[in-house]
CSV table of C-alpha atoms in Angstrom, one decimal:
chain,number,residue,atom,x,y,z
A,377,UNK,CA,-54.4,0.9,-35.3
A,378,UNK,CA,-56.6,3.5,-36.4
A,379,UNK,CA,-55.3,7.1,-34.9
A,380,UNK,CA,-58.0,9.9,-34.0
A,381,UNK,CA,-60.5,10.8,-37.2
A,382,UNK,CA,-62.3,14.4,-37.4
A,383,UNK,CA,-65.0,15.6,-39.7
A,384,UNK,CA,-65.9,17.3,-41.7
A,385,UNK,CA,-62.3,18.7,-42.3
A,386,UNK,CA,-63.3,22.2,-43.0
A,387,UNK,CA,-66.3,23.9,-42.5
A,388,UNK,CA,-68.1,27.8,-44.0
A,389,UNK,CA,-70.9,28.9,-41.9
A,390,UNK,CA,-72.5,31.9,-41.5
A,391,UNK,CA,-73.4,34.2,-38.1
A,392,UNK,CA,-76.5,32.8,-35.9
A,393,UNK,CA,-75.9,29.3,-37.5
A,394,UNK,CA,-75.1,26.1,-35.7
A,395,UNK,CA,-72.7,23.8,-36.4
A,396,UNK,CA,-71.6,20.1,-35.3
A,397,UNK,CA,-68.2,18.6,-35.7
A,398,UNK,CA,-67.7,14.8,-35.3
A,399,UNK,CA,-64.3,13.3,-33.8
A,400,UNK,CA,-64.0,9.6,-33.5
A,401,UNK,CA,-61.2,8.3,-30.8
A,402,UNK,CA,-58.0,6.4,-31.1
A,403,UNK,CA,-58.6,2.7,-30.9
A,404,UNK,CA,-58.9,1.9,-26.9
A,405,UNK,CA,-59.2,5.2,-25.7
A,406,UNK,CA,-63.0,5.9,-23.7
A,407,UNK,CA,-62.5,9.8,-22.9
A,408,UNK,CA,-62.4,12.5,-25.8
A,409,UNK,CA,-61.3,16.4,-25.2
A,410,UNK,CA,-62.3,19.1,-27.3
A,411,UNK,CA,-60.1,22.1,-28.1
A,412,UNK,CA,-60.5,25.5,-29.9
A,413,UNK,CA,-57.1,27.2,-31.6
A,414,UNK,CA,-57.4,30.2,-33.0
A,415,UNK,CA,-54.9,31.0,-35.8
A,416,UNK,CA,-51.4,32.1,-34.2
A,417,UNK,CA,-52.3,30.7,-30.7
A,418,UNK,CA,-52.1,27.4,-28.7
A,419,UNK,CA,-55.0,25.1,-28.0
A,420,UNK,CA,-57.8,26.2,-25.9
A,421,UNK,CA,-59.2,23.7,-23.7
A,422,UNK,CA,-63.6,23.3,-24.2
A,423,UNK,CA,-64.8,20.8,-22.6
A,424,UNK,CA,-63.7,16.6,-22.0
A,425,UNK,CA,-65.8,13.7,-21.9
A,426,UNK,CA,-65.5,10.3,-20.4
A,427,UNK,CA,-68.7,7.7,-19.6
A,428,UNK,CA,-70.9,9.9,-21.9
A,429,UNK,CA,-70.6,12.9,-19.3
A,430,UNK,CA,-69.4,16.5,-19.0
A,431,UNK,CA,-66.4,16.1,-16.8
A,432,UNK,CA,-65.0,18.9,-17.7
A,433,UNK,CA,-65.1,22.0,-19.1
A,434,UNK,CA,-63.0,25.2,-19.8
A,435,UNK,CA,-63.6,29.0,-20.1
A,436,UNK,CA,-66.5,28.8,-23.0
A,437,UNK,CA,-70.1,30.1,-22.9
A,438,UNK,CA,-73.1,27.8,-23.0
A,439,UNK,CA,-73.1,27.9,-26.8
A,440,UNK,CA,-70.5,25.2,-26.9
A,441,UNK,CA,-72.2,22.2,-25.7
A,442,UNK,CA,-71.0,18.2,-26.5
A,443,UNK,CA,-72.3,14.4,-26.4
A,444,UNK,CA,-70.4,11.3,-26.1
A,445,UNK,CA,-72.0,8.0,-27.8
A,446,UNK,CA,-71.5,4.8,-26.2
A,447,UNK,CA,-69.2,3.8,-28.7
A,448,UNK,CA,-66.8,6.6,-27.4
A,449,UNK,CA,-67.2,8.9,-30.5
A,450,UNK,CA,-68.0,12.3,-29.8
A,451,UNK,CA,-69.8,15.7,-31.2
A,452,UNK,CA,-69.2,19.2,-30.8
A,453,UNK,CA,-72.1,21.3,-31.5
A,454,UNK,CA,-71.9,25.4,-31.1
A,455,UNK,CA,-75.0,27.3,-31.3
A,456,UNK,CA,-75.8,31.1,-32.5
A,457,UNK,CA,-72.0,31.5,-34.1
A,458,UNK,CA,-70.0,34.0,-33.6
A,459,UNK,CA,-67.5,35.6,-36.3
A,460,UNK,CA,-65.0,34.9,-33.3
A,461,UNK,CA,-65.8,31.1,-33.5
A,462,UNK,CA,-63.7,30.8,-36.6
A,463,UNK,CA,-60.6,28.6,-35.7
A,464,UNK,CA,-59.3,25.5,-36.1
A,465,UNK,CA,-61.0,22.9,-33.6
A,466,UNK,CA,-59.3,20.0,-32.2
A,467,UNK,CA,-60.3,16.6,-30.7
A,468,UNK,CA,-57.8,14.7,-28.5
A,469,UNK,CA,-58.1,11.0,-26.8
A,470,UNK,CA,-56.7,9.4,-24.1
A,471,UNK,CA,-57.6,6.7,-22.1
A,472,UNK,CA,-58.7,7.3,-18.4
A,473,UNK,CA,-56.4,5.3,-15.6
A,474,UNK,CA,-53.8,6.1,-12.9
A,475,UNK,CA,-51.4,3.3,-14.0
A,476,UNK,CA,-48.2,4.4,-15.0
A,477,UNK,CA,-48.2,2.6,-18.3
A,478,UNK,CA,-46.8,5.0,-20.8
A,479,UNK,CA,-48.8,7.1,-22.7
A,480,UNK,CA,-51.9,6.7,-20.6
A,481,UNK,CA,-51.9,10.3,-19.6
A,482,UNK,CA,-51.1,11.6,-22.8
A,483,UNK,CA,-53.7,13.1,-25.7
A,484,UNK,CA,-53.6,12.0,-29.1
A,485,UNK,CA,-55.2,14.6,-31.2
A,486,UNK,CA,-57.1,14.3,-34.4
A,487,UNK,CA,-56.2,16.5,-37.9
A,488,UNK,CA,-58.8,19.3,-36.7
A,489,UNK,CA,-61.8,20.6,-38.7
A,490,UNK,CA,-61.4,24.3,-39.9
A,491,UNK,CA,-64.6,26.4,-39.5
A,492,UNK,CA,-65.1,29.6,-40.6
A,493,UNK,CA,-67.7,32.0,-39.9
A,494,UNK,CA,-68.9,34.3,-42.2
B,633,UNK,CA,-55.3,27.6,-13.3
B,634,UNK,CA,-51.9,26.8,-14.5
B,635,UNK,CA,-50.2,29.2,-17.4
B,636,UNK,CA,-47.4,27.8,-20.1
B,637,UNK,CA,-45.7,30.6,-21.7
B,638,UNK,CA,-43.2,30.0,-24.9
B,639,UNK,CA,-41.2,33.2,-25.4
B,640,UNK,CA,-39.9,32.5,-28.9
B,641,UNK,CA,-42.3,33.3,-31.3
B,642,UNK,CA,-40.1,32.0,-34.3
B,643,UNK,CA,-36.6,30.5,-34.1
B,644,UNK,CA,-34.6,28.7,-37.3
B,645,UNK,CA,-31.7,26.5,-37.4
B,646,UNK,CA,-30.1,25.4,-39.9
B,647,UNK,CA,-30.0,21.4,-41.1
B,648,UNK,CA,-28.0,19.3,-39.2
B,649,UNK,CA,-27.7,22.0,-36.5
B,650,UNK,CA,-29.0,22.2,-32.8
B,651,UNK,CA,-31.4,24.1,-31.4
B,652,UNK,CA,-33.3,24.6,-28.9
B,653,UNK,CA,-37.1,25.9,-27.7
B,654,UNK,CA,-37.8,27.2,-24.3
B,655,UNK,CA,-40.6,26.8,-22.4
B,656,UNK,CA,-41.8,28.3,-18.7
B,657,UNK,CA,-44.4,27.3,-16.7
B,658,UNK,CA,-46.6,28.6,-13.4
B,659,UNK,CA,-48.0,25.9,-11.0
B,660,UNK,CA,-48.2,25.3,-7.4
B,661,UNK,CA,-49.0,21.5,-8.0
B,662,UNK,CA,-45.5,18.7,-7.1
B,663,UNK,CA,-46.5,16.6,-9.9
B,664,UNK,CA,-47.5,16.8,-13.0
B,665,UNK,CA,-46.3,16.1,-17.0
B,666,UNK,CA,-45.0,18.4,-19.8
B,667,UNK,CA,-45.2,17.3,-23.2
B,668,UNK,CA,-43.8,19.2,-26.5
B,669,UNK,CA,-46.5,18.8,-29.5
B,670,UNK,CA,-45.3,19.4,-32.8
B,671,UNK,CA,-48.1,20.6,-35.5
B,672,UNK,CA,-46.6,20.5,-39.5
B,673,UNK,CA,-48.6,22.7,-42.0
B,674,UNK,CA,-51.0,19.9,-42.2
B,675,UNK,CA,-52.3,20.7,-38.8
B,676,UNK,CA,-52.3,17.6,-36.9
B,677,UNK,CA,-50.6,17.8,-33.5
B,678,UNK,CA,-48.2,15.2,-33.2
B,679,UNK,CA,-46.8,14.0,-29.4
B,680,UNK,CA,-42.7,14.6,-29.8
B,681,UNK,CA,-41.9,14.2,-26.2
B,682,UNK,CA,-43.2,13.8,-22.5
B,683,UNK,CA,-42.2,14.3,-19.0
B,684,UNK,CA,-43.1,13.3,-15.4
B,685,UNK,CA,-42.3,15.9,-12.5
B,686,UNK,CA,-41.2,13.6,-10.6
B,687,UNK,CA,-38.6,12.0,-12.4
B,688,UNK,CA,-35.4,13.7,-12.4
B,689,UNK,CA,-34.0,12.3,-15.2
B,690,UNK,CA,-34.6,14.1,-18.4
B,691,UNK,CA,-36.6,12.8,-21.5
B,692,UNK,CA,-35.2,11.6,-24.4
B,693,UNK,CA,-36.7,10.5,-27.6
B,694,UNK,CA,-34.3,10.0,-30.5
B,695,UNK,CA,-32.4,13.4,-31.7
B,696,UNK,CA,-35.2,15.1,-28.9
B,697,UNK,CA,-34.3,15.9,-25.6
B,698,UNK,CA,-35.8,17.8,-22.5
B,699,UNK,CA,-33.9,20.2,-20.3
B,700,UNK,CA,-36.5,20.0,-17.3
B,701,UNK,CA,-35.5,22.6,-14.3
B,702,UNK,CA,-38.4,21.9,-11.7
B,703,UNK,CA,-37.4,24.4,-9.8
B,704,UNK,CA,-37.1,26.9,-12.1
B,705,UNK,CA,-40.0,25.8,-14.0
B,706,UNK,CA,-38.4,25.3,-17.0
B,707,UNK,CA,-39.1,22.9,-19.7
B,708,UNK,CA,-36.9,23.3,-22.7
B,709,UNK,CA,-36.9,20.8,-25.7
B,710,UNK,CA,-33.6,20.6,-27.9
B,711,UNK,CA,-33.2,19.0,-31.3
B,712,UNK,CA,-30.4,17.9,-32.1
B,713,UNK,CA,-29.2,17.3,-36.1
B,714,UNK,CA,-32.4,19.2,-37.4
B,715,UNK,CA,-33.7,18.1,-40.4
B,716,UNK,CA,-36.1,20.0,-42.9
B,717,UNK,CA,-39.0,17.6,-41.6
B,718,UNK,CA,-38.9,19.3,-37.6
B,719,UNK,CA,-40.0,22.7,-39.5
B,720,UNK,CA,-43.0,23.4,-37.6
B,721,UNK,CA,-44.5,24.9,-35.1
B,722,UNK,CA,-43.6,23.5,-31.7
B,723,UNK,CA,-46.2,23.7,-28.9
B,724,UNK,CA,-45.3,22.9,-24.9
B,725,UNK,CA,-48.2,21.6,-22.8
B,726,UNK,CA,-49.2,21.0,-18.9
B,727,UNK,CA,-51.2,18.6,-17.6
B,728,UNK,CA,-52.0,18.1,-14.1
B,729,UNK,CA,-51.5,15.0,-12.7
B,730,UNK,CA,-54.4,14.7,-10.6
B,731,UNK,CA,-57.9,16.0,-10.6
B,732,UNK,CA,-58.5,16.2,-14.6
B,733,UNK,CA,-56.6,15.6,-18.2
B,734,UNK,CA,-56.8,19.1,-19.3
B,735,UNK,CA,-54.3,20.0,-21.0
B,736,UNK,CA,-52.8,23.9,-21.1
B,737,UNK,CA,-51.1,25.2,-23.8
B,738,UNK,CA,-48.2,27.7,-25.0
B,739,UNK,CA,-48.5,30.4,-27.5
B,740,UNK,CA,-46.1,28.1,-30.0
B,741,UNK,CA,-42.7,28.6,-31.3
B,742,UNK,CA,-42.4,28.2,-35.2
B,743,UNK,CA,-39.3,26.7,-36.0
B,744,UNK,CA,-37.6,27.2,-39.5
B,745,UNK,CA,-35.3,24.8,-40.9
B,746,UNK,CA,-32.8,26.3,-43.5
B,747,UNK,CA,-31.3,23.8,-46.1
């Protein structure tokens, strides 16, 4: 059962670039979150996608925008970086429902891609 | 929104020890989950435990337990018999039960196991 897969798993860019991390989901699961963690801090929630839309999206400018492909994979591209954009970025999966299964409402996160901006 | 807050910035124990890693949270929201995420050097958050609001009874998963306090909003995770594996930094999470799967985070606790 393949877990959740991220790439590339690090990443050098320099300011005003644009950059586009991949994140492929845990077998089953049709809804993929994004998160930024900056280095001594917890995950910061961007933005969540399920049925190829936006559902939802957290405290982050414009800049950070996303796609979901029918297969369930996902992208994360940010525009015009920042040097404050370095961090370690994080894609979680989970699979939508209100069943009380276990483990339906929890993420499973991928190994993270490390970007730094020079 | 909802806030986690993890007071400990860095515990130790040492091996085959107990400790444990305390965790507050702010909501107005009845129900809801907790979950305790564990990320080792190599980054990848791994799920150590998980808890419904609405259940009373307290999460176990092996030598990991919960101390949940709803009223208090407390969510506390012990480890009991530590071994040098649970170094790492420990991370307690919210999620809202309703209206969404974001997930909020704490500011993480590294733990230090001492041989």
């Amino acid at each position: 059962d393949a877990g959740v897969t991220q790439s590339p798993t690090h990443l050098i860019k320099t300011r005003g670039q644009q950059v586009t991390l991949r994140c492929s989901p845990k077998s089953g699961h049709d809804t993929v979150s994004w998160y930024q963690q900056a280095l001594g801090q917890g995950p910061q929630f961007i933005f969540q996608y399920y049925e190829e839309e936006e559902r939802q999206r957290g405290n982050f400018p414009d800049r950070f925008s996303g796609h979901q492909f029918p297969n369930y994979s996902s992208e994360l591209n940010v525009n015009a970086l920042l040097l404050g954009d370095s961090a370690l970025y994080l894609c979680a999966s989970s699979l939508v429902g209100w069943d009380t299964q276990v483990g339906q409402e929890t993420q499973y996160f991928g190994p993270g891609t490390r970007l730094l901006v020079l | 929104a909802q806030t986690v807050t993890q007071s400990q910035p860095e515990m130790s124990v040492q091996e085959a020890e107990t400790v444990t890693l305390s965790c507050t949270y702010d909501t107005s929201e009845s129900d809801y989950y907790l979950f305790w995420y564990k990320q080792p050097p190599s980054r990848q958050m791994i799920l150590v435990i998980r808890q419904e609001a609405y259940k009373q009874q307290n999460a176990t998963e092996n030598r990991f337990s919960v101390n949940f306090q709803k009223a208090a909003k407390s969510f506390s995770l012990k480890i009991s018999d530590s071994q040098l594996g649970d170094a790492a930094m420990y991370f307690c999470a919210y999620r809202t039960k309703w209206g969404g799967n974001q997930f909020y985070f704490g500011t993480g606790t590294s733990l230090t196991v001492i041989p």
